[in-house]
Coordinates of C-alpha atoms in Angstrom, one line a residue:
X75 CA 214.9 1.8 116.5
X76 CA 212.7 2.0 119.7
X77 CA 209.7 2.8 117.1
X78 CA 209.8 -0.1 114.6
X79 CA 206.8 -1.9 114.7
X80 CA 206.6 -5.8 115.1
X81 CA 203.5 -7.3 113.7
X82 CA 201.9 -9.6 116.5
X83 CA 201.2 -13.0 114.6
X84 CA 200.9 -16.1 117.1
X85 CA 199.6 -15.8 120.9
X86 CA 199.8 -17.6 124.1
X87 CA 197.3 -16.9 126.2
X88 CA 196.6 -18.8 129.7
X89 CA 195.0 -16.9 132.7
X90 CA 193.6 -17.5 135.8
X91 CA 191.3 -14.5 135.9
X92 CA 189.3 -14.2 132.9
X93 CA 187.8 -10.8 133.3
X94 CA 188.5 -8.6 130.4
X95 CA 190.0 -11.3 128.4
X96 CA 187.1 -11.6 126.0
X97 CA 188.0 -8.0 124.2
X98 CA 191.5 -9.0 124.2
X99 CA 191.3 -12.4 122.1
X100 CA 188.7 -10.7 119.9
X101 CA 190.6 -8.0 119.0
X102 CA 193.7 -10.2 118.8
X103 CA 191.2 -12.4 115.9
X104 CA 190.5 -9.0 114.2
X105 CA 194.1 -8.9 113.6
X106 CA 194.8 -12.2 112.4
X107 CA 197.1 -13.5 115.3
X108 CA 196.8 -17.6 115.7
X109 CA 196.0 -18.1 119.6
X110 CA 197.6 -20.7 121.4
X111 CA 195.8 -21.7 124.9
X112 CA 195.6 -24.7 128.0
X113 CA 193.3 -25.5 130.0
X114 CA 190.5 -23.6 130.9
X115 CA 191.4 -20.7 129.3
X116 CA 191.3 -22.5 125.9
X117 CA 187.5 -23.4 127.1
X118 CA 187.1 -19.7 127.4
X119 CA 188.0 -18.4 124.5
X120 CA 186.5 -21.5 122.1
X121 CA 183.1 -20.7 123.9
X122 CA 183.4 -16.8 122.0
X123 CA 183.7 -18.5 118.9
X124 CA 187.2 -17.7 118.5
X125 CA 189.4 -19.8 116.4
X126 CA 191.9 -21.7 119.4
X127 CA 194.3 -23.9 119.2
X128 CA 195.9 -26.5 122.2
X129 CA 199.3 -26.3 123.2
X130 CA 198.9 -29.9 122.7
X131 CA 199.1 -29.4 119.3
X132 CA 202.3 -28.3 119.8
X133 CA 203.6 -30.3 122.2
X134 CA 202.2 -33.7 121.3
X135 CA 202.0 -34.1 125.5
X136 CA 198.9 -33.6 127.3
X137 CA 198.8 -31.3 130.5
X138 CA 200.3 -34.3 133.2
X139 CA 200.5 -34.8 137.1
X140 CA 197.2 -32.9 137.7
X141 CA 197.9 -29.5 135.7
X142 CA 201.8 -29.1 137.2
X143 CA 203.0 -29.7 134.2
X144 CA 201.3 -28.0 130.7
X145 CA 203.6 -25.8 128.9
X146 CA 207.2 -26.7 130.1
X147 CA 208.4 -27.5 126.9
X148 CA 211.4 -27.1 124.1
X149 CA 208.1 -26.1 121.2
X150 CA 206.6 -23.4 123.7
X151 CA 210.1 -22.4 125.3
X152 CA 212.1 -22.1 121.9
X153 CA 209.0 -20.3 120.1
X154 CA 209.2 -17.4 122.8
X155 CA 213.1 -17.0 123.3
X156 CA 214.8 -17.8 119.8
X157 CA 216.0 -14.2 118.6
X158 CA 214.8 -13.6 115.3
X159 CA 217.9 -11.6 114.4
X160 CA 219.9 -14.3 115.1
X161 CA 220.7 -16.5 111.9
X162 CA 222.0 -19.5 114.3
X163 CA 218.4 -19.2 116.4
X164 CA 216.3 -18.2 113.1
X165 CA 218.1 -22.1 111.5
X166 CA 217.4 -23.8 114.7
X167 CA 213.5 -22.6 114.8
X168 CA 213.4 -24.0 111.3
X169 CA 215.4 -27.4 111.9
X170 CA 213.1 -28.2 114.7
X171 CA 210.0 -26.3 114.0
X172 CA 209.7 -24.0 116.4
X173 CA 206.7 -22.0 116.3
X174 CA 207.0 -18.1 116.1
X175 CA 205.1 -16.8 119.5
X176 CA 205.1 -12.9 119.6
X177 CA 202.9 -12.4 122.3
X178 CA 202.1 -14.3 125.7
X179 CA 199.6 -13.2 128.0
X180 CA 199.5 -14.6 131.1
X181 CA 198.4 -14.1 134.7
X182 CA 200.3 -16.2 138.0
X183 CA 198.3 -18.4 140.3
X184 CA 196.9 -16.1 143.1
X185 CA 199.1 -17.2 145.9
X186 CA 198.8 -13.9 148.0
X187 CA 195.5 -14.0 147.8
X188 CA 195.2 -17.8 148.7
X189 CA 197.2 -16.9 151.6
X190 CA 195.3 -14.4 153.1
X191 CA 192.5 -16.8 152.7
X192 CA 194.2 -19.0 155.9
X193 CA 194.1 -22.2 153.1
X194 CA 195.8 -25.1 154.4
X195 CA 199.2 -25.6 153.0
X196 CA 198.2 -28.2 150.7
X197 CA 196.3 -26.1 148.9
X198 CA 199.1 -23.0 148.9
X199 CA 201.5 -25.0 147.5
X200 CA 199.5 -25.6 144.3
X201 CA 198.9 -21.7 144.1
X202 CA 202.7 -22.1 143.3
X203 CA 203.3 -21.3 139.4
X204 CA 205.8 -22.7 137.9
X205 CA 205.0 -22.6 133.6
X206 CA 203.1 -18.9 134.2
X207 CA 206.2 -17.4 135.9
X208 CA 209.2 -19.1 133.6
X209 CA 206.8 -17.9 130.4
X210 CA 206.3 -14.8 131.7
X211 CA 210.1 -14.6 132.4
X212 CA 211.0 -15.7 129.2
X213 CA 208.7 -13.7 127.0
X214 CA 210.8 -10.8 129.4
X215 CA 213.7 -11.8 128.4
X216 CA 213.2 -11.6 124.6
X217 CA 211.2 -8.1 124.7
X218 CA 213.0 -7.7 121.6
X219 CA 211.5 -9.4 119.8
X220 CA 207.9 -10.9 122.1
X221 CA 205.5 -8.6 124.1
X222 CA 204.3 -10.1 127.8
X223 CA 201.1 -9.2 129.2
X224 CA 201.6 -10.4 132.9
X225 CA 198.3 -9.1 134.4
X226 CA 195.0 -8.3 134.0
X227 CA 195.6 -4.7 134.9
X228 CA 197.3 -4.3 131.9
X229 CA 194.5 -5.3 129.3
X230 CA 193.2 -1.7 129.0
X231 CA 196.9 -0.6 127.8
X232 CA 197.1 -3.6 125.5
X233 CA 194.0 -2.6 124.1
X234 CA 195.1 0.8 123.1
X235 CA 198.5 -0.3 121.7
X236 CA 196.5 -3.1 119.3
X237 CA 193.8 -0.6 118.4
X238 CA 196.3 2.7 117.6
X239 CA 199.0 0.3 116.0
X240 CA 196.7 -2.1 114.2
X241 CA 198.1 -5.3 115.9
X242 CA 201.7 -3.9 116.1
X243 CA 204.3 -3.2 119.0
X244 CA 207.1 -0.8 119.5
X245 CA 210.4 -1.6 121.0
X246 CA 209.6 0.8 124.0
X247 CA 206.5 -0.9 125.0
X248 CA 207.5 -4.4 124.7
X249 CA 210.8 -3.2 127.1
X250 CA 208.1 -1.6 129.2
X251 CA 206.2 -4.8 129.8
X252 CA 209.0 -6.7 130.2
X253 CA 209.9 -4.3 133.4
X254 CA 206.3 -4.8 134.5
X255 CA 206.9 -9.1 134.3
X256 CA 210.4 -8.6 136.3
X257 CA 208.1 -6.6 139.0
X258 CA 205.3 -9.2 139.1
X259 CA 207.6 -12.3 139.2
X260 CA 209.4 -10.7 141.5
X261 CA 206.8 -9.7 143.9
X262 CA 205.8 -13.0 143.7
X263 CA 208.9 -15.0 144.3
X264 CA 209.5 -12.6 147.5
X265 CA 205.9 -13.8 148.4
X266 CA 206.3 -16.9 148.6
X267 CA 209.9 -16.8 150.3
X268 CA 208.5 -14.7 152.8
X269 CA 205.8 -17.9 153.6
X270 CA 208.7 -20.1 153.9
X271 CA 210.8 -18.3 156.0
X272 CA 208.3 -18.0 158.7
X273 CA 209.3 -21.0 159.9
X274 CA 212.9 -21.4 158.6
X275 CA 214.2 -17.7 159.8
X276 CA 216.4 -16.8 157.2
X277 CA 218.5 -13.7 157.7
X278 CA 217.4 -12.0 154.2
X279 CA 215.9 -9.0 154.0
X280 CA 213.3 -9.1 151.0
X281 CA 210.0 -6.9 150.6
X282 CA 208.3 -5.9 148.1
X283 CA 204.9 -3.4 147.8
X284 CA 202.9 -2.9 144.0
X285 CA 201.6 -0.1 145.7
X286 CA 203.1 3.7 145.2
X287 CA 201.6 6.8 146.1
X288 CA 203.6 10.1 144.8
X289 CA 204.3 12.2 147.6
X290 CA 204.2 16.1 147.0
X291 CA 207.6 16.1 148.5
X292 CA 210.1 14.9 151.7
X293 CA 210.7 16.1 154.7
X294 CA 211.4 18.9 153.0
X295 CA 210.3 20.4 149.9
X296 CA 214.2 19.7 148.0
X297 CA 213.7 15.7 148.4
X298 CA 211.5 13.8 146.8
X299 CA 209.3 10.7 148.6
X300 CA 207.3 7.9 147.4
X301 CA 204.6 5.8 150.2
X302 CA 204.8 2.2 149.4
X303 CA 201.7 0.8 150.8
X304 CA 197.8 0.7 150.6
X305 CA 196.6 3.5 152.0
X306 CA 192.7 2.3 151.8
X307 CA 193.7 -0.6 154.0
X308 CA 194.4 2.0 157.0
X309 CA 191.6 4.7 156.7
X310 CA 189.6 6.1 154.6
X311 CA 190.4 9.5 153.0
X312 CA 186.7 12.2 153.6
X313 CA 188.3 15.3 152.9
X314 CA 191.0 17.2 152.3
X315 CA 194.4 18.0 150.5
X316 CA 196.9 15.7 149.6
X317 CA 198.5 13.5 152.5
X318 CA 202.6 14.8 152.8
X319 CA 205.6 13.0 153.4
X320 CA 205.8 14.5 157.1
X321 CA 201.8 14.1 157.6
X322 CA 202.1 10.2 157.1
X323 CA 204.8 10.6 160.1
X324 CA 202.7 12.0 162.2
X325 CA 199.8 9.3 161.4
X326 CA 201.6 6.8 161.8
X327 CA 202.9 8.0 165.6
X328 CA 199.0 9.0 166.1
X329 CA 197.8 5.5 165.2
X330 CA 200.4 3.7 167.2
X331 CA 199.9 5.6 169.9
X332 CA 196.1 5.4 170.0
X333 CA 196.0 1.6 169.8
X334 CA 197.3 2.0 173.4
X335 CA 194.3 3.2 174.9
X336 CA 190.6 1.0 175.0
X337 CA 188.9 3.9 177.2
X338 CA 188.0 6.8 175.2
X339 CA 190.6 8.9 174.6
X340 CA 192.2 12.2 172.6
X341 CA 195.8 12.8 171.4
X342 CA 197.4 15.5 169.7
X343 CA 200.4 14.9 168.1
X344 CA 203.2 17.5 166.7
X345 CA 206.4 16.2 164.9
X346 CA 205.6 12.5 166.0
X347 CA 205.7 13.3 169.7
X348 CA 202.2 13.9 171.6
X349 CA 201.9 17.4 172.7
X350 CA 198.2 16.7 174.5
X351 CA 196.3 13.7 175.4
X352 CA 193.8 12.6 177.7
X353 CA 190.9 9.7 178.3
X354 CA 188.0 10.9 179.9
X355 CA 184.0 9.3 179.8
X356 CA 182.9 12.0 177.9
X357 CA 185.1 12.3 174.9
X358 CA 184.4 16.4 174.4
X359 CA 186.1 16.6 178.0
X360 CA 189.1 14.1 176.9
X361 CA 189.5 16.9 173.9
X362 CA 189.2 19.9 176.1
X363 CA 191.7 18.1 178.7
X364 CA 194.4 17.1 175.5
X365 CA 193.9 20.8 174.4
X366 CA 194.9 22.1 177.9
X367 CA 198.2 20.6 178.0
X368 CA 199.8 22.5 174.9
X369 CA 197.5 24.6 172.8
X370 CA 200.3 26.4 171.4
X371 CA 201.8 22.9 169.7
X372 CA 198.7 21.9 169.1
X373 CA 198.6 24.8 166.3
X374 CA 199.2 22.7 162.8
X375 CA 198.9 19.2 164.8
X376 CA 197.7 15.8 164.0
X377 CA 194.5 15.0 166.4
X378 CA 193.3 11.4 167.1
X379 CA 190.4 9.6 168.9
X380 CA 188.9 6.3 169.2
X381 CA 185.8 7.3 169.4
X382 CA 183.0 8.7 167.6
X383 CA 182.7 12.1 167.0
X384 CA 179.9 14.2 167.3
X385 CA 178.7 17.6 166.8
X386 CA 179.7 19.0 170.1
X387 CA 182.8 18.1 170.0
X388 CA 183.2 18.8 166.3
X389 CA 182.4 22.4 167.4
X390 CA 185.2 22.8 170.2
X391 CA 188.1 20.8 167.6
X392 CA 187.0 23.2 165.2
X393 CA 188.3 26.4 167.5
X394 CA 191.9 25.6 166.7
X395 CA 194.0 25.2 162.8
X396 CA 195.0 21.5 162.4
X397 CA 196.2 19.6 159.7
X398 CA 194.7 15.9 160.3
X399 CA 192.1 14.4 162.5
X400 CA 191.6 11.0 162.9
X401 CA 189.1 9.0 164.0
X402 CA 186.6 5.7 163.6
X403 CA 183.1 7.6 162.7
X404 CA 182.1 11.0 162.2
X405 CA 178.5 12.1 162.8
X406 CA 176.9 13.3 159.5
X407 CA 176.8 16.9 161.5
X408 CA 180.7 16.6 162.9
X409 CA 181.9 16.1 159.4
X410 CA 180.1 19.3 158.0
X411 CA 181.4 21.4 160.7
X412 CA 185.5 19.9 160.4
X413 CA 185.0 20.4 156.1
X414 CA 184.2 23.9 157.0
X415 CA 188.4 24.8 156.1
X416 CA 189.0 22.7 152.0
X417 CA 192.7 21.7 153.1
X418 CA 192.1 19.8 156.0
X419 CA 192.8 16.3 156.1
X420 CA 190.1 14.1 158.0
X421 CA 190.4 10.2 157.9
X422 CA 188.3 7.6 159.0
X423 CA 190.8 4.8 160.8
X424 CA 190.1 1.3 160.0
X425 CA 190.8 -1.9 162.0
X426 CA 193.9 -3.8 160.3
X427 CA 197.2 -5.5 161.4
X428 CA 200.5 -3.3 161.9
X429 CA 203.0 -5.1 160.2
X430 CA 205.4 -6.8 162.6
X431 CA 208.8 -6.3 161.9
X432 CA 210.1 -2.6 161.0
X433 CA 213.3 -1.4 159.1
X434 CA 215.1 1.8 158.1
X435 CA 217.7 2.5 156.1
X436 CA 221.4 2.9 158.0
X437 CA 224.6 3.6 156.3
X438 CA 224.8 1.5 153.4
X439 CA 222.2 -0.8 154.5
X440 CA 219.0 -1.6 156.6
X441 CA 218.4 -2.5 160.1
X442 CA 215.3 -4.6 161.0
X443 CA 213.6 -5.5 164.5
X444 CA 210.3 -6.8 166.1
X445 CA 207.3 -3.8 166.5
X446 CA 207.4 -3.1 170.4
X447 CA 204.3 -4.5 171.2
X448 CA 204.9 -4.5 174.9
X449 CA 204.1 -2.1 177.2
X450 CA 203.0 -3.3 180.3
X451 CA 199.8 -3.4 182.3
X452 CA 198.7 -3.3 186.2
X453 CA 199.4 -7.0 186.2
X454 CA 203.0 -6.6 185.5
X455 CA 203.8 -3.8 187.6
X456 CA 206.9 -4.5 190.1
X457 CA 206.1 -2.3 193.4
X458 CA 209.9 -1.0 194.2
X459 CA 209.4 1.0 197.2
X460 CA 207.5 0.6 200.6
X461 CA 204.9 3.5 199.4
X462 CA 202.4 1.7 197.3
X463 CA 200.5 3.9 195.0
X464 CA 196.8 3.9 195.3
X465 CA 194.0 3.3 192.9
X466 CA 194.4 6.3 190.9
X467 CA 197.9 6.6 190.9
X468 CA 198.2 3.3 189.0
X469 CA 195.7 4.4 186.4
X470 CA 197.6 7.9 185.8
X471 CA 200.9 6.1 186.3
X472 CA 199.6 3.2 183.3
X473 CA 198.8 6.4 181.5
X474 CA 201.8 7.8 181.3
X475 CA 203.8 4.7 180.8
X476 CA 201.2 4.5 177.4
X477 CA 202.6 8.0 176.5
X478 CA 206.5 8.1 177.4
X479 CA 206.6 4.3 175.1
X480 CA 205.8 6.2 172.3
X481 CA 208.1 9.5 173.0
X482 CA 211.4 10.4 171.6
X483 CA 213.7 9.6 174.1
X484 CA 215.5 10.8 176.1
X485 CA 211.4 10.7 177.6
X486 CA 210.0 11.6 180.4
X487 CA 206.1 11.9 180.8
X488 CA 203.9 14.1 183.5
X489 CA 200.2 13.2 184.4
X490 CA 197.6 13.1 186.6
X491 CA 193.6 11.9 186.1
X492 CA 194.7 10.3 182.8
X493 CA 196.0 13.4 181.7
X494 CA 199.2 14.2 179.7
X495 CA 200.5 18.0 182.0
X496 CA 203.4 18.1 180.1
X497 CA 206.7 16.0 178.4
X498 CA 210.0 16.4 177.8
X499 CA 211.4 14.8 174.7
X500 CA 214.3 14.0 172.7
X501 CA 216.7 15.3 175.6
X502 CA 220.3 14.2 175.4
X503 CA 219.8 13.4 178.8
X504 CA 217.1 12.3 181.0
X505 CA 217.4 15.0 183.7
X506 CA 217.3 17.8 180.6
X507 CA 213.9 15.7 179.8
X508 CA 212.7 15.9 183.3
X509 CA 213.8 19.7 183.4
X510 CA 211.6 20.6 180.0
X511 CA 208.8 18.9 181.5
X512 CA 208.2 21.1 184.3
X513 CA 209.2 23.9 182.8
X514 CA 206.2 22.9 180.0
X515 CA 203.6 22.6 183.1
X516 CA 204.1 25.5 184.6
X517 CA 204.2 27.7 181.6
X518 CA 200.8 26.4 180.8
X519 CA 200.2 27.4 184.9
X520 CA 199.3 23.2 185.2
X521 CA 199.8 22.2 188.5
X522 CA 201.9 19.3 188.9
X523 CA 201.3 18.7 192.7
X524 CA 200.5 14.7 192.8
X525 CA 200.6 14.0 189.4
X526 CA 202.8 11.6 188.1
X527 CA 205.5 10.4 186.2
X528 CA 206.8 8.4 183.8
X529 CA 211.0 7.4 182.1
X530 CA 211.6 5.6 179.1
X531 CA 214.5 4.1 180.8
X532 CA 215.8 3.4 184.2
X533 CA 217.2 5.8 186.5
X534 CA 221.1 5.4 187.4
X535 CA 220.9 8.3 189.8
X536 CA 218.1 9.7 192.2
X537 CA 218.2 13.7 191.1
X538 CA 215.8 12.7 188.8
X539 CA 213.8 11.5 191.5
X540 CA 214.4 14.5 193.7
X541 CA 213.7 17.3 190.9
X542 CA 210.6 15.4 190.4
X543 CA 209.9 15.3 193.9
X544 CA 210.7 18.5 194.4
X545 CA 208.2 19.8 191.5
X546 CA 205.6 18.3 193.4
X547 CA 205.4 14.4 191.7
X548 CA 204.5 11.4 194.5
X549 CA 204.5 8.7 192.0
X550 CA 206.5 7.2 189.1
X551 CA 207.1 4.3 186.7
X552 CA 210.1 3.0 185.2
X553 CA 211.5 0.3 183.9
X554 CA 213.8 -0.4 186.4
X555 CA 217.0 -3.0 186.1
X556 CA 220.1 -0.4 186.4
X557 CA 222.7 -1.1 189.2
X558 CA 221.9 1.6 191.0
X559 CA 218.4 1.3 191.3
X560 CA 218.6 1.4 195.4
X561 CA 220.1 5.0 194.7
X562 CA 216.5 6.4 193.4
X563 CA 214.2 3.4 195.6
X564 CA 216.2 4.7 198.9
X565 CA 215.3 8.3 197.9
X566 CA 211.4 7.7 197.3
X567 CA 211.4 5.6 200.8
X568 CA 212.8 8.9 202.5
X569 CA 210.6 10.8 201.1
X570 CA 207.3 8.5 200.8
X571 CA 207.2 8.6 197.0
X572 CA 206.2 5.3 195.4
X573 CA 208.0 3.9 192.6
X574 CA 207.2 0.9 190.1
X575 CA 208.9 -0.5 187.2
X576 CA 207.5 -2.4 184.7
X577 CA 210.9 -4.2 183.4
X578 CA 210.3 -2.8 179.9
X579 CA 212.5 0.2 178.3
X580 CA 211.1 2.0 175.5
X581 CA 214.0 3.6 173.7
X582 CA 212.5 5.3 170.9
X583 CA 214.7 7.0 168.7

C-alpha cells in the first residue's frame, strides 16, 4: 500500500524564502502539475516564465486586511482535505467545485528569526502565520492523499522524489512529510507561546530544539543519547573525535565554571567537579598551578581557559592525556602542538547567552528553576567575626566561593593565592567533605597553612570550623543564615579566624 504512487497534478505554492524555489516549480511544469500561488510568490514564479495561476481565481476574493487574510477559504481548504476515497467527500468536491490540490509547498513567516532581531512588537505580531500554518496543517492531515513541503530544507528531497518517480509520491513519503509539518508547526506554535508567556508566566512547560546531534552513546555505552541544541553556537569544533554524552557534561560544568572568573585563569575538570584551577598573570603559571592541585585526576580531564593560548603553554598542557581543552584562541603554533594525539577534542568557546531556566527529568515528570546566576562579590561580603580578613584573603576567599558554587555538594573548597589545594565533593555530609579535603592536600604534600576555605552551605556546628582550623585554615566563606551560626562565629573569635558569609547557598546536586 505504502508504495502506490499518487500522480501530483495541482500545486499550492506560497513561500517566504524563495531560494531554491525556481528548480522546484520548473520541475513541477516538466511534469504537468497546474500551480496555484499568492502574493509574491506568484510574482516569482510568473517572472520564470512558468504558467501560474492566483488563488484569486479560485476564490473570487482578493488577499484583504493588508495580506492577513489570502488563502483562508472553503475552495483552498476543501481542495487539500476532501479524501479522495471517500464517495461522500469525492460528491461534495464535485457539487461545489472543489479543486483537486495534491501538493502544497509552503514556508511560515520567520517569527524566530524576527525575534532575535529585537523588532518591536508590532512588527512580531505580523510574523504570526495564520493561512501558512493551518495549510500546512491541513495538507498534514490528509497525507493520504496530499504531500506538504513545509520548508525550504526539504527542496533537495522533493527534488529527488519528482525526478526518480516522475512527478509521483508514495504513501511513506507523504506520511514522512506530514511528520516533518507536525514538527515545524509545532516548533513554531511553542515559539510563539514562549514570547507570550514572558510576561504572562504561565506554569507550562514547553520547549522545543530542530537541532539533534546523535551521540555515540550515554553515560554508559548500553543507553543511548541524543544532544538537542546547536553546538556551533557554543564553540567551534578544530579537532578531534566525536563529542560523548559524558564529554558534553563536563563542558558544560567547564564553561559554567569559567564564566566565573575575568582574570586569567585555568580549570581542570573530571566528572563535572574541578579537580585543579588557578588564575595567575601569566596564564602558563595558572596551568602549572591548576596542574599542581591533582595531576592524578587531571589524567582523562576536561581543561579550560579564558585566555589565549600559546606555544609555551601548549607545550607544558601537552605533558599530560586529556580528552578536551577549551579555550577562546589558539596560536597557529599551540594548535599544532595539542593536534599532535588524532582523538583529542579541542574547541574554540564562543560568546553566547546560557539559557535561563534549567530542567531535568524527575519521576514521571520535569522540574524547572532559574540558572544560579548569583555568586557573590567583595561588595556583598557580610564580615561575621571580629578578625577581618586582609586583602589577599578576600581574593583567595572570592576564589574559592567561585569554585565550591559550582561543586557537587556536600562542598567544601581549599585555596590560597587563587589557587584550588584541594576539594571535597559530593560528601553526605559536610564534615566528610571537609575531611576529603585535607586529606586531598596533603597527599599531594600542599600545604594548607593560611589558605582558605570555602562551604556550599552554612555551618550548624563549629567542628567544621575547628578541623579546618586545626589543618591550618585562618579564613572562610559561607553562606551563613543557620540558627546556630554563633556556634562556628564564637569559635573563629577564640581562635582569631575570620569568617564571612555571602547569604548565598549553592546546593548543587
Amino acid at each position: 500500500m505504502s508504495n502506490i504512487k499518487l500522480k501530483i497534478n495541482t500545486a499550492l505554492i506560497s513561500v517566504f524564502y524563495k531560494d531554491g524555489l525556481c528548480e522546484i516549480v520548473k520541475q513541477l511544469n516538466e511534469f504537468g502539475v497546474k500551480i496555484y500561488s499568492t502574493g509574491g510568490t506568484y510574482d516569482f514564479i510568473k517572472k520564470t516564465g512558468i504558467n501560474v495561476y492566483t488563488v484569486e481565481s479560485l476564490t473570487s476574493y482578493p488577499s484583504i486586511f493588508g495580506g492577513r487574510v489570502k488563502t483562508l477559504h472553503p475552495s483552498i481548504f476543501g481542495g487539500i482535505l476532501y479524501r479522495r476515497s471517500n464517495i461522500k467527500d469525492v460528491e461534495e468536491q464535485k457539487q461545489y467545485d472543489i479543486p483537486n490540490i495534491d501538493l502544497v509547498i509552503f514556508d511560515l513567516y520567520p517569527f524566530e528569526e524576527t525575534l532575535k532581531q529585537n523588532a518591536n512588537e508590532d512588527d512580531l505580531i505580523e510574523k504570526i502565520d495564520i493561512g501558512g500554518i493551518s495549510l500546512i496543517r491541513a495538507a498534514a492531515k490528509n497525507f493520504n492523499d496530499v504531500l506538504v513541503i513545509s520548508s525550504r530544507k526539504q527542496y533537495d528531497c522533493l527534488k529527488k522524489i519528482l525526478t526518480e518517480q516522475q512527478g509521483a509520491t508514495t504513501l511513506a513519503e507523504r506520511k514522512y512529510f506530514a511528520a516533518q509539518a507536525f514538527n515545524i508547526s509545532s516548533h513554531y506554535d511553542t515559539e510563539i507561546f514562549k514570547y507570550f508567556n514572558k510576561q504572562q508566566n504561565i506554569s507550562i512547560f514547553k520547549q522545543s530544539m530542530e537541532d539533534a546531534n546523535q551521540l555515540r552513546y550515554g553515560e554508559n555505552p548500553h543507553q543511548k543519547a541524543i544532544f538537542f541544541g546547536n553546538m556551533d553556537e557554543v564553540f567551534n569544533k578544530l579537532h578531534g573525535k566525536e563529542i560523548s554524552y559524558n564529554n558534553l557534561l563536563d563542558i558544560d560544568s567547564a564553561i559554567n565554571l569559567i564564566n566565573e572568573f575575568d582574570e586569567p585563569t585555568f580549570a581542570i575538570l573530571k566528572h563535572n567537579n574541578a579537580c585543579g584551577c588557578a588564575s595567575h598573570n601569566d596564564l602558563t603559571e595558572a596551568w602549572k598551578l591548576a596542574l599542581q592541585a591533582d595531576p592524578v585526576s587531571a589524567f582523562g580531564g576536561v581543561i579550560i581557559t579564558n585566555r589565549t593560548i600559546d606555544k609555551t603553554c601548549a607545550d607544558e598542557i601537552n605533558k599530560i592525556f586529556f580528552e578536551v581543552i577549551i579555550a577562546p584562541e589558539f596560536t597557529n603554533d599551540a594548535l599544532n602542538i595539542l593536534q599532535s594525539k588524532k582523538n583529542r577534542i579541542i574547541l574554540q568557546h564562543k560568546l553566547f547567552n546560557l539559557p535561563q531556566k534549567q530542567f531535568r527529568t524527575i519521576l514521571n515528570g520535569i522540574v524547572e528553576q532559574d540558572r544560579d546566576n548569583c555568586t557573590g562579590g567583595i561588595e556583598k561580603l557580610d564580615f561575621m567575626t571580629n578578625k577581618k580578613p586582609d586583602e589577599e584573603q578576600i581574593c583567595d576567599l572570592v576564589f574559592a566561593n567561585k569554585l565550591v558554587k559550582h561543586t557537587k555538594s556536600n562542598a567544601i573548597v581549599l585555596a590560597k593565592n587563587r589557587m584550588l589545594l584541594a576539594s571535597g565533593t559530593g560528601q553526605t555530609s559536610r564534615v566528610d567533605a571537609l575531611k576529603q579535603a585535607i586529606e586531598k592536600a596533603k597527599s599531594f604534600s600542599l600545604s594548607l597553612n593560611g589558605a582558605v576555605m570555602a562551604s556550599d552551605a552554612f555551618f550548624p556546628f563549629a567542628d567544621c570550623v575547628q578541623i579546618a582550623h586545626e589543618a591550618g585554615i585562618n579564613a572562610i566563606i559561607q553562606p551563613g543564615g543557620s540558627v546556630r551560626d554563633h556556634a562556628s562565629v564564637d569559635y573563629c573569635n577564640k581562635n582569631n579566624i575570620a569568617m564571612i558569609s555571602t547569604g548565598i547557598r549553592h546546593f548543587r546536586h
